[in-house]
mmCIF file of C-alpha atoms and ligand atoms in Angstrom:
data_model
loop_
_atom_site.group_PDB
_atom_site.id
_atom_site.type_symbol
_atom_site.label_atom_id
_atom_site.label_comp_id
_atom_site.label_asym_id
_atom_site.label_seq_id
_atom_site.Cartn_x
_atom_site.Cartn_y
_atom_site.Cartn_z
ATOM 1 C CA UNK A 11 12.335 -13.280 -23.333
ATOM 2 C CA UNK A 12 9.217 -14.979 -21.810
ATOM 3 C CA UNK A 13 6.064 -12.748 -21.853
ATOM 4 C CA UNK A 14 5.024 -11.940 -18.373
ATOM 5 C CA UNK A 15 1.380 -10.601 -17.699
ATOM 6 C CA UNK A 16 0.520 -8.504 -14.864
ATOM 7 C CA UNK A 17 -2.980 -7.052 -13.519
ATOM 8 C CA UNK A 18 -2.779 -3.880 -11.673
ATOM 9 C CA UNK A 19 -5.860 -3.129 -9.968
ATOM 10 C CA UNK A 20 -6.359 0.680 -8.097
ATOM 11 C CA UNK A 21 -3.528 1.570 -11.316
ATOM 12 C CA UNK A 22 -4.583 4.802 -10.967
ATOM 13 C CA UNK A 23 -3.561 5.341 -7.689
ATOM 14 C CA UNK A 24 -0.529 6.444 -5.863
ATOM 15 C CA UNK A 25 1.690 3.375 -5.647
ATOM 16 C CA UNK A 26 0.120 2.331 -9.270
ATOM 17 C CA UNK A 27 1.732 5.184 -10.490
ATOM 18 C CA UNK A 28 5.364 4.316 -9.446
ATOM 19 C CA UNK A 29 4.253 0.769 -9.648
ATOM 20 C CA UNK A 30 3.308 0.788 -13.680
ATOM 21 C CA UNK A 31 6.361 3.283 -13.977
ATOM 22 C CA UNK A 32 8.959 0.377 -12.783
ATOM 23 C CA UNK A 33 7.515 -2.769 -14.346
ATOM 24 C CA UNK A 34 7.286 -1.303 -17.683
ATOM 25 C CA UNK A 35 10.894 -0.927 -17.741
ATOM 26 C CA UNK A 36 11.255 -4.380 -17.497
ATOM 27 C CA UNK A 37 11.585 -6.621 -20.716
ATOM 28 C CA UNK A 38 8.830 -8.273 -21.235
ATOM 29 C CA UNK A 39 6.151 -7.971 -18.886
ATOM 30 C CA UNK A 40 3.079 -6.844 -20.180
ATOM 31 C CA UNK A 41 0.735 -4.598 -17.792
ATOM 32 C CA UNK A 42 -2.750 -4.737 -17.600
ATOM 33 C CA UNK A 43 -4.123 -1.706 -15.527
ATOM 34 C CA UNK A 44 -7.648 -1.335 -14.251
ATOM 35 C CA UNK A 45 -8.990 1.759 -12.048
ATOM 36 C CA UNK A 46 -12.326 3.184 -11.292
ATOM 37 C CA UNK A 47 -11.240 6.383 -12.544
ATOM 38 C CA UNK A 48 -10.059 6.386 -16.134
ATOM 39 C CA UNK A 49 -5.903 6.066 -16.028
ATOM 40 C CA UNK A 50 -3.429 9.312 -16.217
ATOM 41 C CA UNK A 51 -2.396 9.389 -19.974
ATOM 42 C CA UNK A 52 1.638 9.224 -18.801
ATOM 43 C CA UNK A 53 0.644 6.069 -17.456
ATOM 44 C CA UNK A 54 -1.884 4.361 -19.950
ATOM 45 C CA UNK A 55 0.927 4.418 -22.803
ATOM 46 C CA UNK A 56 3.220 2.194 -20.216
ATOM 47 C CA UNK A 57 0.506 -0.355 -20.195
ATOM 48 C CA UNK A 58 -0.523 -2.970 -23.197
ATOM 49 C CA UNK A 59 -4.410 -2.611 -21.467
ATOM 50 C CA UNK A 60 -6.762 -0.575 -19.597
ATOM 51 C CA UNK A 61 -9.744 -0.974 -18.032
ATOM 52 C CA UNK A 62 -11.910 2.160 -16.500
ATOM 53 C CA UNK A 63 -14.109 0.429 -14.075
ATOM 54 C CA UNK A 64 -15.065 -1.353 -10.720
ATOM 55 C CA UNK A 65 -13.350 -4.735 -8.764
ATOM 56 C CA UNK A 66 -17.383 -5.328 -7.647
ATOM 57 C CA UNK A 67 -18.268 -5.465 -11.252
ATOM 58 C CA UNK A 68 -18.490 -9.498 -12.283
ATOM 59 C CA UNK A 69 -19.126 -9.001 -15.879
ATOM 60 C CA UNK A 70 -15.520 -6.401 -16.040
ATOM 61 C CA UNK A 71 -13.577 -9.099 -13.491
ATOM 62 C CA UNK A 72 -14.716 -11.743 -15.979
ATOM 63 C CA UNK A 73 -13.652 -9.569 -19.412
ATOM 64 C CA UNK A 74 -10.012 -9.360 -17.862
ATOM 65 C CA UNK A 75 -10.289 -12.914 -16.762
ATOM 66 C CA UNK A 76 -11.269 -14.610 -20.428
ATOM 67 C CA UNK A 77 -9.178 -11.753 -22.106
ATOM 68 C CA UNK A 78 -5.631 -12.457 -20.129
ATOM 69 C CA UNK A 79 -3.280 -15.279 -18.824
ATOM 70 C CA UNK A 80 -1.812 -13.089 -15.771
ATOM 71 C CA UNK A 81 0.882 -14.595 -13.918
ATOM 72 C CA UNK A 82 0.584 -12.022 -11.042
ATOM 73 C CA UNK A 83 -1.868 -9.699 -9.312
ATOM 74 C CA UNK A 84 -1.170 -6.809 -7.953
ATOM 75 C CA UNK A 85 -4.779 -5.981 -6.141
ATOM 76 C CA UNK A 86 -3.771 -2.173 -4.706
ATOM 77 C CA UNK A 87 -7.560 -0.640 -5.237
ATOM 78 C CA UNK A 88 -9.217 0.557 -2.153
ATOM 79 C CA UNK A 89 -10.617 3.046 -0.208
ATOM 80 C CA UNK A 90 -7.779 4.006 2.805
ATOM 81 C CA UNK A 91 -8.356 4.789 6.274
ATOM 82 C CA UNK A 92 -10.256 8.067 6.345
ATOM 83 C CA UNK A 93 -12.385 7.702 3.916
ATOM 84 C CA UNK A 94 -13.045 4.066 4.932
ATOM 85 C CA UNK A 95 -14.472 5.639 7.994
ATOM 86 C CA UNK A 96 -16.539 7.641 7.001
ATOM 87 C CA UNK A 97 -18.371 5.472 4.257
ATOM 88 C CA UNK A 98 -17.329 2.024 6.312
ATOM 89 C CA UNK A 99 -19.946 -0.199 4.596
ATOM 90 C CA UNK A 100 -18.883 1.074 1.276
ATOM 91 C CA UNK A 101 -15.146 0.297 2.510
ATOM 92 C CA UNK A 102 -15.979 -3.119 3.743
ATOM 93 C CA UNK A 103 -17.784 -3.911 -0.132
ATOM 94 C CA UNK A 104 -14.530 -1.998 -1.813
ATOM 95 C CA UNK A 105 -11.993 -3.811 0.357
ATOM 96 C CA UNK A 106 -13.143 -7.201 1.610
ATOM 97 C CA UNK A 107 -15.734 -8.279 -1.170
ATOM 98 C CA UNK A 108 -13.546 -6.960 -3.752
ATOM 99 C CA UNK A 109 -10.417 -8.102 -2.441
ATOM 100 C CA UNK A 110 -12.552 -11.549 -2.195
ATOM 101 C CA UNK A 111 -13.757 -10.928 -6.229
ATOM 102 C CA UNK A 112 -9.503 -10.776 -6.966
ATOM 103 C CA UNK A 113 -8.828 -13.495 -5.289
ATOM 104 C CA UNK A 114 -11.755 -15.245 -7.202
ATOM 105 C CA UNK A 115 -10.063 -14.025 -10.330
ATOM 106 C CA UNK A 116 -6.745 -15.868 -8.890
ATOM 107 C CA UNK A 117 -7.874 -19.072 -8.200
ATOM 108 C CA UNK A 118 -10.087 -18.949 -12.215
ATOM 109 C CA UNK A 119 -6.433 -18.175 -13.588
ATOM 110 C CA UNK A 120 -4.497 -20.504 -12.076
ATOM 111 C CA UNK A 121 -6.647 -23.916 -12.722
ATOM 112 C CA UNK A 122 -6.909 -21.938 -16.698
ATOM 113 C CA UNK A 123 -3.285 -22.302 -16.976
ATOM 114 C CA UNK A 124 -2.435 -24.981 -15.127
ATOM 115 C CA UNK A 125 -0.221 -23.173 -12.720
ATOM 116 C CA UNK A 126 0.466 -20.960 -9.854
ATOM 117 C CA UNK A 127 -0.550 -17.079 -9.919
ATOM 118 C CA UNK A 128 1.207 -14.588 -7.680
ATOM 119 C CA UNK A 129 -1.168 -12.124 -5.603
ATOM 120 C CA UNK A 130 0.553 -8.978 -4.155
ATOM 121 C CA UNK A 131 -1.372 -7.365 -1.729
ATOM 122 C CA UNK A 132 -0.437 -3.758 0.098
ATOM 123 C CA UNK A 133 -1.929 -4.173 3.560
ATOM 124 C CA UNK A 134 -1.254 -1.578 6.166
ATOM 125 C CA UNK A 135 -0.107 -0.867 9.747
ATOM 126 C CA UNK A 136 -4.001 0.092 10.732
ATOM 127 C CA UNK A 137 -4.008 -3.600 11.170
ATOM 128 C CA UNK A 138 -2.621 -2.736 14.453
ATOM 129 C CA UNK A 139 -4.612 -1.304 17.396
ATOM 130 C CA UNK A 140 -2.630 -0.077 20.691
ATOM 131 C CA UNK A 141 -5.308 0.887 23.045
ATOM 132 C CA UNK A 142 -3.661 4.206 24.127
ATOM 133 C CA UNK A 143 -0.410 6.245 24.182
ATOM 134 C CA UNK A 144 0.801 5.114 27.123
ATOM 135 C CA UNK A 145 1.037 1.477 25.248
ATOM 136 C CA UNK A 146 1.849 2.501 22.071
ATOM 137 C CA UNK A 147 5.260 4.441 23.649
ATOM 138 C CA UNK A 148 6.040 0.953 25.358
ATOM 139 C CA UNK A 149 5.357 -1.040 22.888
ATOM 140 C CA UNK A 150 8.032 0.607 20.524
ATOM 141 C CA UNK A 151 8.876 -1.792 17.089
ATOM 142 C CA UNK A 152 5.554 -3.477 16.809
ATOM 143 C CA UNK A 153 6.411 -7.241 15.051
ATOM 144 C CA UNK A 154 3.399 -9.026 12.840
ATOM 145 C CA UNK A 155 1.912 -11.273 15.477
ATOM 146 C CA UNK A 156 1.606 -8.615 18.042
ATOM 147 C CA UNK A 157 -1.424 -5.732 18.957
ATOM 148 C CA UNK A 158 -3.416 -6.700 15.295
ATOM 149 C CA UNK A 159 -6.571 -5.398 16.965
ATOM 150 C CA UNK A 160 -7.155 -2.660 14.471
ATOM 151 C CA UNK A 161 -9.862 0.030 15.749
ATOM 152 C CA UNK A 162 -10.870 1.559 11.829
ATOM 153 C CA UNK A 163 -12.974 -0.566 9.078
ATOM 154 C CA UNK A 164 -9.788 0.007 7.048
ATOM 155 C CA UNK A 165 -7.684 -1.823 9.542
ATOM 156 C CA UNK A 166 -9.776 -4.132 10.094
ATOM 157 C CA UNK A 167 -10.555 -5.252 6.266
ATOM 158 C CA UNK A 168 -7.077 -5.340 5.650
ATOM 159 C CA UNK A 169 -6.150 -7.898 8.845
ATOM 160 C CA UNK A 170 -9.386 -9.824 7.077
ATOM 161 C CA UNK A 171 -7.855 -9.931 3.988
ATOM 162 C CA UNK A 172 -4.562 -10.994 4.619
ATOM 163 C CA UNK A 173 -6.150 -13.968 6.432
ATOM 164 C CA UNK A 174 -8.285 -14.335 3.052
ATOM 165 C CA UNK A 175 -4.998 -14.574 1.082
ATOM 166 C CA UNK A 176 -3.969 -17.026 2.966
ATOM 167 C CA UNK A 177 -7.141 -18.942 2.972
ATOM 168 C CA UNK A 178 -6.642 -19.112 -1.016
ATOM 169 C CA UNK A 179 -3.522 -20.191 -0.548
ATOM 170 C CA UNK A 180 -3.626 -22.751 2.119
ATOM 171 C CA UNK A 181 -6.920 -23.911 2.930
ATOM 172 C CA UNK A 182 -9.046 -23.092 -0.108
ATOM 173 C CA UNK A 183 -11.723 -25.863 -0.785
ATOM 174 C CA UNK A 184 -10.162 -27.881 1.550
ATOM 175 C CA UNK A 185 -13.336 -30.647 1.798
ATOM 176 C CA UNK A 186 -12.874 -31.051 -1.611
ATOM 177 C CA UNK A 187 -11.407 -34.531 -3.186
ATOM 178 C CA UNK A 188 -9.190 -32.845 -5.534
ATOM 179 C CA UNK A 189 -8.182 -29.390 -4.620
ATOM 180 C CA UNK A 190 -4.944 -28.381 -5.554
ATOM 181 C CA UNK A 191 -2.996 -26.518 -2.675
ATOM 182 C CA UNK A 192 -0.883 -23.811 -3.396
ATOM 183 C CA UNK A 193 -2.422 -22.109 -6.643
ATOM 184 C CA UNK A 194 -2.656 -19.085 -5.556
ATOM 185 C CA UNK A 195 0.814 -17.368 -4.168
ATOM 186 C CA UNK A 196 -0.358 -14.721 -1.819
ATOM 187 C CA UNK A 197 2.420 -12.568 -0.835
ATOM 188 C CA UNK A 198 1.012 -9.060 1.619
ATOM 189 C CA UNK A 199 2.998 -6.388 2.789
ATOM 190 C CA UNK A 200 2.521 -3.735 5.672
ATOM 191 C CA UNK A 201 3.243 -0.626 4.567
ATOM 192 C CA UNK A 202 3.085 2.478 6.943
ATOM 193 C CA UNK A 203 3.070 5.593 5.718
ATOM 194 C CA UNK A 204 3.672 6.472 2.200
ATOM 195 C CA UNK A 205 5.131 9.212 1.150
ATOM 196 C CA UNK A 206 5.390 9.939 -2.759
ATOM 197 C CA UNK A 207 7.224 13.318 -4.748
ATOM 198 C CA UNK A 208 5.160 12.986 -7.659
ATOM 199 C CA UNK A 209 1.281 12.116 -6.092
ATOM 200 C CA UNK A 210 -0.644 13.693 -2.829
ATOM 201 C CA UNK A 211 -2.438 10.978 -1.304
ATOM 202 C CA UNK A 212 -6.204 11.630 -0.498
ATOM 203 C CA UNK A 213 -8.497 9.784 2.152
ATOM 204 C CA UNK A 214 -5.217 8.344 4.124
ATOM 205 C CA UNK A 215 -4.728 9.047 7.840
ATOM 206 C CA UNK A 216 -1.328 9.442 6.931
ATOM 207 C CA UNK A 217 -1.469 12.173 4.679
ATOM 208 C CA UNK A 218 -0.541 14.816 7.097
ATOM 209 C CA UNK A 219 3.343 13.692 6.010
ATOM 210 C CA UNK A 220 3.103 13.978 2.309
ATOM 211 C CA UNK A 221 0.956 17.318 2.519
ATOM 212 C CA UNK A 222 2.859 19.387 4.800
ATOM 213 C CA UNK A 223 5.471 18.883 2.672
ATOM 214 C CA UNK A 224 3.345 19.571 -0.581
ATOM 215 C CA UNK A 225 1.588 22.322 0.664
ATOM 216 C CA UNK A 226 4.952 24.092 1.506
ATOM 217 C CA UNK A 227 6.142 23.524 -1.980
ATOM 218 C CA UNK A 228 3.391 25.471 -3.767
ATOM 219 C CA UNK A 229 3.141 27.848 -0.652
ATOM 220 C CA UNK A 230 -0.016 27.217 0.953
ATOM 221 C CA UNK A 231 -0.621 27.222 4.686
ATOM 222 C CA UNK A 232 -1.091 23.938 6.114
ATOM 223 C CA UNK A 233 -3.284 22.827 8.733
ATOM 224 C CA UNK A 234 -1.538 19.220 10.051
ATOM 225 C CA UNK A 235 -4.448 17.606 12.022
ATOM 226 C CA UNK A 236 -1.870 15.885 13.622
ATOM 227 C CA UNK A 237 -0.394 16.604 16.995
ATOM 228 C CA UNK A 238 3.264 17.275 17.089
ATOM 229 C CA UNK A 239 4.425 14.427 18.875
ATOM 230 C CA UNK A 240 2.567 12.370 16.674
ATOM 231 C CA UNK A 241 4.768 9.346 15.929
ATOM 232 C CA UNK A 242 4.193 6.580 13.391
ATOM 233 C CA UNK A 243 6.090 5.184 10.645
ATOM 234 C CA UNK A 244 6.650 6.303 6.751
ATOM 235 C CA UNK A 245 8.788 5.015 4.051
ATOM 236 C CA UNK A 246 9.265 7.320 0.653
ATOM 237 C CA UNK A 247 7.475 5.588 -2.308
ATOM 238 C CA UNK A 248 10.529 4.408 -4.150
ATOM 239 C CA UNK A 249 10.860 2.002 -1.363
ATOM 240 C CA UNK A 250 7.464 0.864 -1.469
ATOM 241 C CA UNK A 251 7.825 -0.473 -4.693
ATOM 242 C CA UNK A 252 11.274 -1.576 -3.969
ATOM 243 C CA UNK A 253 9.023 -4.012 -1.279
ATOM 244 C CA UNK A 254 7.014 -5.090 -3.804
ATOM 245 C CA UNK A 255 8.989 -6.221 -6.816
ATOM 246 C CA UNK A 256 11.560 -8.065 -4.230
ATOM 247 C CA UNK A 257 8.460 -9.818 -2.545
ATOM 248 C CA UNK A 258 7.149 -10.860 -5.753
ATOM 249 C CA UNK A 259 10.229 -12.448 -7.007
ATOM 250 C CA UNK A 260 11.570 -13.688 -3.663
ATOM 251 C CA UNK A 261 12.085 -17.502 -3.959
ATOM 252 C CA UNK A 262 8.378 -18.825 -2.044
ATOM 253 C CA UNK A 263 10.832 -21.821 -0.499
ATOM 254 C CA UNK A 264 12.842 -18.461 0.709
ATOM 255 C CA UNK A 265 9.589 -17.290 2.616
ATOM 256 C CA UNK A 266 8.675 -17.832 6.105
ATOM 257 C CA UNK A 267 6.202 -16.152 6.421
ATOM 258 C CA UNK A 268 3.197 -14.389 3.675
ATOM 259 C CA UNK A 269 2.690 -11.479 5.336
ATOM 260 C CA UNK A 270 5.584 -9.318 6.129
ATOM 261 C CA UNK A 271 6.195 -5.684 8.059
ATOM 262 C CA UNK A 272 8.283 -3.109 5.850
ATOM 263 C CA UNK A 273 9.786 0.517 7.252
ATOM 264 C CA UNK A 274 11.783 2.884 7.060
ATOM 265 C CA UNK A 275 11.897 5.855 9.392
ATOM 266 C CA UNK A 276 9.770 6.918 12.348
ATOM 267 C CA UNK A 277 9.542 10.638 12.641
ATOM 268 C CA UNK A 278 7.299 13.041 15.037
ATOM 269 C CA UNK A 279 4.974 15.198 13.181
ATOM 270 C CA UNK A 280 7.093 18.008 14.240
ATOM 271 C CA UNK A 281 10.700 16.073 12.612
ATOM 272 C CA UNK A 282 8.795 16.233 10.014
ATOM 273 C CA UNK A 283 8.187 19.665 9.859
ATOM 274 C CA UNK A 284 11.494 20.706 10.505
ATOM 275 C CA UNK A 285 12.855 19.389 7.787
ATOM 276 C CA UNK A 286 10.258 20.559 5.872
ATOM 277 C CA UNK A 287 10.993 24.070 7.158
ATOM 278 C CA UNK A 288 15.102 23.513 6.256
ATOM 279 C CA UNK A 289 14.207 23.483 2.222
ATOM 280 C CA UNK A 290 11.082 25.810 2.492
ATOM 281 C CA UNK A 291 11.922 27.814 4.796
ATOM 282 C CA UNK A 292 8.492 30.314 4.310
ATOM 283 C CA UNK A 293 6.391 26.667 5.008
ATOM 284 C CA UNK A 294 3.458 27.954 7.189
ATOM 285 C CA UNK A 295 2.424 24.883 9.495
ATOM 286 C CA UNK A 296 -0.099 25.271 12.120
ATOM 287 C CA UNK A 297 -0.617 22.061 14.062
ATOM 288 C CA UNK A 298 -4.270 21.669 14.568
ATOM 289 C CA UNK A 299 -4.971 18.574 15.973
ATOM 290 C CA UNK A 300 -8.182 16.800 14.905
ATOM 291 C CA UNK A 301 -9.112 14.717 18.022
ATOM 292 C CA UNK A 302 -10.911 11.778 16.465
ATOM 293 C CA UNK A 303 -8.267 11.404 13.409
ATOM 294 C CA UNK A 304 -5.381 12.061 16.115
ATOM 295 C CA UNK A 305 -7.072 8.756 17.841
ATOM 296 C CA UNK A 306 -6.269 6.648 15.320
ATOM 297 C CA UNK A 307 -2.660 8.302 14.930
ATOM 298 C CA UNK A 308 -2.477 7.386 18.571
ATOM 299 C CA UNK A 309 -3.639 3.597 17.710
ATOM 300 C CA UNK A 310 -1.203 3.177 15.186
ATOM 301 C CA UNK A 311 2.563 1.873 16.311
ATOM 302 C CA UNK A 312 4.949 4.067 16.388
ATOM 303 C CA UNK A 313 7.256 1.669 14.593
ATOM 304 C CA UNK A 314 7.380 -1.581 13.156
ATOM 305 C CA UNK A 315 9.632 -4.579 13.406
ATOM 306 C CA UNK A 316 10.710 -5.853 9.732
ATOM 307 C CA UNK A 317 13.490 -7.893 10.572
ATOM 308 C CA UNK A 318 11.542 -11.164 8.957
ATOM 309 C CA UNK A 319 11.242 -8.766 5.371
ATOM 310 C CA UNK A 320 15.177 -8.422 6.389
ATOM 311 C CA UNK A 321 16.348 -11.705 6.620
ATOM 312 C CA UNK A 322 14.237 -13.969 4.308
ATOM 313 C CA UNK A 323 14.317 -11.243 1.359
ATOM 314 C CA UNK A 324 16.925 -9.130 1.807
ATOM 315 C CA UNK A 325 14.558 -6.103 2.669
ATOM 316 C CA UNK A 326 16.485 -3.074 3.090
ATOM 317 C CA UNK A 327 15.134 0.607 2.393
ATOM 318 C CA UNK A 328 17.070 2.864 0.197
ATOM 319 C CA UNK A 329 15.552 5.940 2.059
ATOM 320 C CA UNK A 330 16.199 7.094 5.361
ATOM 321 C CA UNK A 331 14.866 10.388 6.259
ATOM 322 C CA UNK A 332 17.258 12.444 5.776
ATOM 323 C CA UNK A 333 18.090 10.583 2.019
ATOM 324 C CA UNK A 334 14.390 10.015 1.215
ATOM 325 C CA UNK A 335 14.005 14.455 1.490
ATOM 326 C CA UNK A 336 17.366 15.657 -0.163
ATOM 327 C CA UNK A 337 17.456 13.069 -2.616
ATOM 328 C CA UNK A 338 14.262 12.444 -3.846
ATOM 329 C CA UNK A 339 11.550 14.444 -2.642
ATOM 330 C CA UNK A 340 12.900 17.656 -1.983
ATOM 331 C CA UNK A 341 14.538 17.652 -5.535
ATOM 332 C CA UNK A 342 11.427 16.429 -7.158
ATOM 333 C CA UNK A 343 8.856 18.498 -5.941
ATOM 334 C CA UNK A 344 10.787 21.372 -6.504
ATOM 335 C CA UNK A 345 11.380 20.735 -9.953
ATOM 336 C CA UNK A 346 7.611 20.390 -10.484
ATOM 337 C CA UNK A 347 6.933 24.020 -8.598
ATOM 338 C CA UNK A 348 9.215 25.565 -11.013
ATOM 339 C CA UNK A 349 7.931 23.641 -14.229
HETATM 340 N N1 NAD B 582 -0.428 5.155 0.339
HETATM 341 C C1 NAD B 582 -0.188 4.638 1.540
HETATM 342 O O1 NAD B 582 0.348 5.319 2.428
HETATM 343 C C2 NAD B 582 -0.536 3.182 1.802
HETATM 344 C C3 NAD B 582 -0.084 2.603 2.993
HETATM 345 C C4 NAD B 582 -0.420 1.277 3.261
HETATM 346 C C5 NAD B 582 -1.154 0.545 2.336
HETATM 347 N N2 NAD B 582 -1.588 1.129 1.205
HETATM 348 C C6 NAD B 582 -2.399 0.322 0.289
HETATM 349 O O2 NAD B 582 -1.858 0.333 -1.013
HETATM 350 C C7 NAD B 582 -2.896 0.266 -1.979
HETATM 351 C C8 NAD B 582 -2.757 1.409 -2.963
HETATM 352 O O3 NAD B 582 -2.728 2.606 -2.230
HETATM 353 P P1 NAD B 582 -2.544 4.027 -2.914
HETATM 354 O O4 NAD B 582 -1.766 4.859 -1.983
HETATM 355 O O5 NAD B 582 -2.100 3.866 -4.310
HETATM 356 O O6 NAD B 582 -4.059 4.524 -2.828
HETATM 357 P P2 NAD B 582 -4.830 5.515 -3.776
HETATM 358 O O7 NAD B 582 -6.053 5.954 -3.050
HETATM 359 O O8 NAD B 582 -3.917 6.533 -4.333
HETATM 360 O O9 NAD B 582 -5.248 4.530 -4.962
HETATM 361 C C9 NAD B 582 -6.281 3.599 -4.857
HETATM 362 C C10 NAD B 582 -6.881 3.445 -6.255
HETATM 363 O O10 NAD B 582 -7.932 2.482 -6.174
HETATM 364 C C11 NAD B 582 -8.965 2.915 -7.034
HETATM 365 N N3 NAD B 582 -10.231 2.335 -6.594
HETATM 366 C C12 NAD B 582 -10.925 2.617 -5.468
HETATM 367 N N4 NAD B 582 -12.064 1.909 -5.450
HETATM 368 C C13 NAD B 582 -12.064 1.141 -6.572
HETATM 369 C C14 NAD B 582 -12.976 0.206 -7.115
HETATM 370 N N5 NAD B 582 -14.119 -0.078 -6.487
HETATM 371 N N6 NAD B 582 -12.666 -0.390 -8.284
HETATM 372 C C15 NAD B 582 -11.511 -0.084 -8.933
HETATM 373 N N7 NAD B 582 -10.610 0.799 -8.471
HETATM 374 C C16 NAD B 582 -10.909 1.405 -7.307
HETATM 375 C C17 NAD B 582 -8.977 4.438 -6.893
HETATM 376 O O11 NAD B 582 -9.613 5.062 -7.998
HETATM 377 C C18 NAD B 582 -7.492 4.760 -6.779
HETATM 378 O O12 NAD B 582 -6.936 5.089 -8.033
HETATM 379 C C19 NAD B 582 -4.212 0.285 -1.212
HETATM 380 O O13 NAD B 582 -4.669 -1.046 -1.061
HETATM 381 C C20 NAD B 582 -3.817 0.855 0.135
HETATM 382 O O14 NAD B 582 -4.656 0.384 1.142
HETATM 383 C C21 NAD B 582 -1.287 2.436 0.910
#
């Protein structure tokens, strides 16, 4: 079988840890993983490389770029909403310049080997920005086109970037004489929340999901800054990756468009508690809502409309709510309380 090489970038991270769990298991594919922080030992045996260091480092960006022949990129490193707003220039160097530095890296690959490289990129539902409730409510399954006036620096260097990708894609160089179109194969996805079994996110504006739920398993109190009819949408992780490993081997002719909306379920903050409460039944939630993080909640859709991700690629989550807590992350973190 044909050697297929991969660069992970933000490996580290949540989705690189179910990410580098999955491709591994394929034949074949080699992974090349790079993080600021150094990689979780489960995950660095999975991987045939590893890099500890930063996307606005040049001299590490070209090391991995003389070193490997990568067919695809998986660019996942960034800082996420929260913390995007409160270091925002930081954020906008992280996620625009660096995003900027990968696609660099793209374009260097693809004229090396004489052929198209794949970029996968995670963008987000912050790129959308309804300007209160009241909207938001009427609005209901937000499709791509519509409200992407994203209020955060996170939103709004992820809307940038998408147009980037397709800039690379499309447009690149365009006043040169001999440009080659369609070198670099930039493929995004919005994901909304995610919600992972095996990792507690940090810095997302999300994260009021995933730790009410862990915070209940080890049997700490938990705060949810969140009010409780706080409505936006989540998707469990095995779905996310799902997303991307269909995207990235969808047929391009197959694609209508590069930037596609992906869900699962929409549940109130207090759903979610609930069903938290069914399997831990002594979970102590108080809901204390932080105004200026429940604004952005409140920006956010409360849904999105993936029927394109449906019908060009077959999209289609495993996990509803109900599956995505007694099947997998009920189970899971569970097992890892008692362990
Ligand atoms: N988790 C979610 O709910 C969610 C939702 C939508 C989109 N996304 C996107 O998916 C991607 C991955 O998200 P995640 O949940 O794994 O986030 P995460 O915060 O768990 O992981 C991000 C990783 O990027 C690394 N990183 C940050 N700055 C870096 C730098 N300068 N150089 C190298 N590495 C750096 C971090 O060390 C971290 O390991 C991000 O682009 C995020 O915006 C995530």
């Amino acid at each position: 079988m044909q050697n297929h090489t991969i660069l992970i970038t933000g490996a580290n991270g949540e989705i690189g840890h179910g990410l580098i769990a999955h491709l591994s298991q394929q034949r074949g594919t080699k992974i090349v993983a790079m993080d600021l922080q150094s990689l979780d030992p489960s995950l660095q045996r999975l991987c045939d490389r590893t890099y500890t260091g930063d996307i606005l480092d040049s001299g590490l960006l070209q090391t991995l770029s003389t070193g490997h022949d990568f067919d695809t990129i998986y660019h996942l490193a960034a800082l996420l909403s929260t913390r995007s707003e409160r270091q925002p220039t930081l954020a906008h160097r992280v996620n625009v310049d660096g995003t900027l530095n990968l696609l660099e890296i793209a374009v260097t690959q693809s004229r090396q080997q004489g052929r198209v490289v794949k970029f996968i990129y995670p963008s987000s539902i912050a790129v959308y920005g309804l300007p209160d409730t009241a909207t938001k409510a009427k609005a209901g399954r937000v499709a791509e086109s519509a409200w992407c006036q994203p209020r955060t620096m996170y939103g709004i260097n992820k809307l940038y970037c998408e147009q980037l990708g397709l800039y690379y894609s499309s447009h690149y160089r365009q006043l040169d004489a001999d440009t080659p179109k369609g070198m670099v194969d930039f493929r995004g996805l919005r994901f909304p929340g995610l919600i992972s079994a095996t990792t507690l996110p940090s810095g997302g504006t999300s994260d009021f999901a995933p730790e009410m739920l862990h915070y209940a398993a080890q049997g700490k109190p938990y705060p949810c800054f969140a009010r409780e009819d706080t409505r936006i949408p989540f998707m469990a992780m095995p779905d996310a990756i799902t997303a991307l490993l269909t995207l990235q081997d969808a047929p391009r002719a197959r694609l209508s468009r590069q930037v596609y909306n992906v869900t699962s379920f929409s549940p109130s903050a207090k759903e979610i508690y609930e069903r938290v409460v069914e399997s831990f039944p002594r979970a102590k939630v108080s809901f204390e809502p932080d105004r200026k993080r429940q604004a952005i909640l409140d920006s956010w859709p409360q849904d999105t409309d993936d029927s394109a991700a449906r019908k060009d690629w077959g999209w289609k989550p495993a996990y509803d709510m109900e599956k995505a807590f007694s099947k997998y992350l009920i189970p899971a973190v569970s097992q890892r309380r008692a362990t």
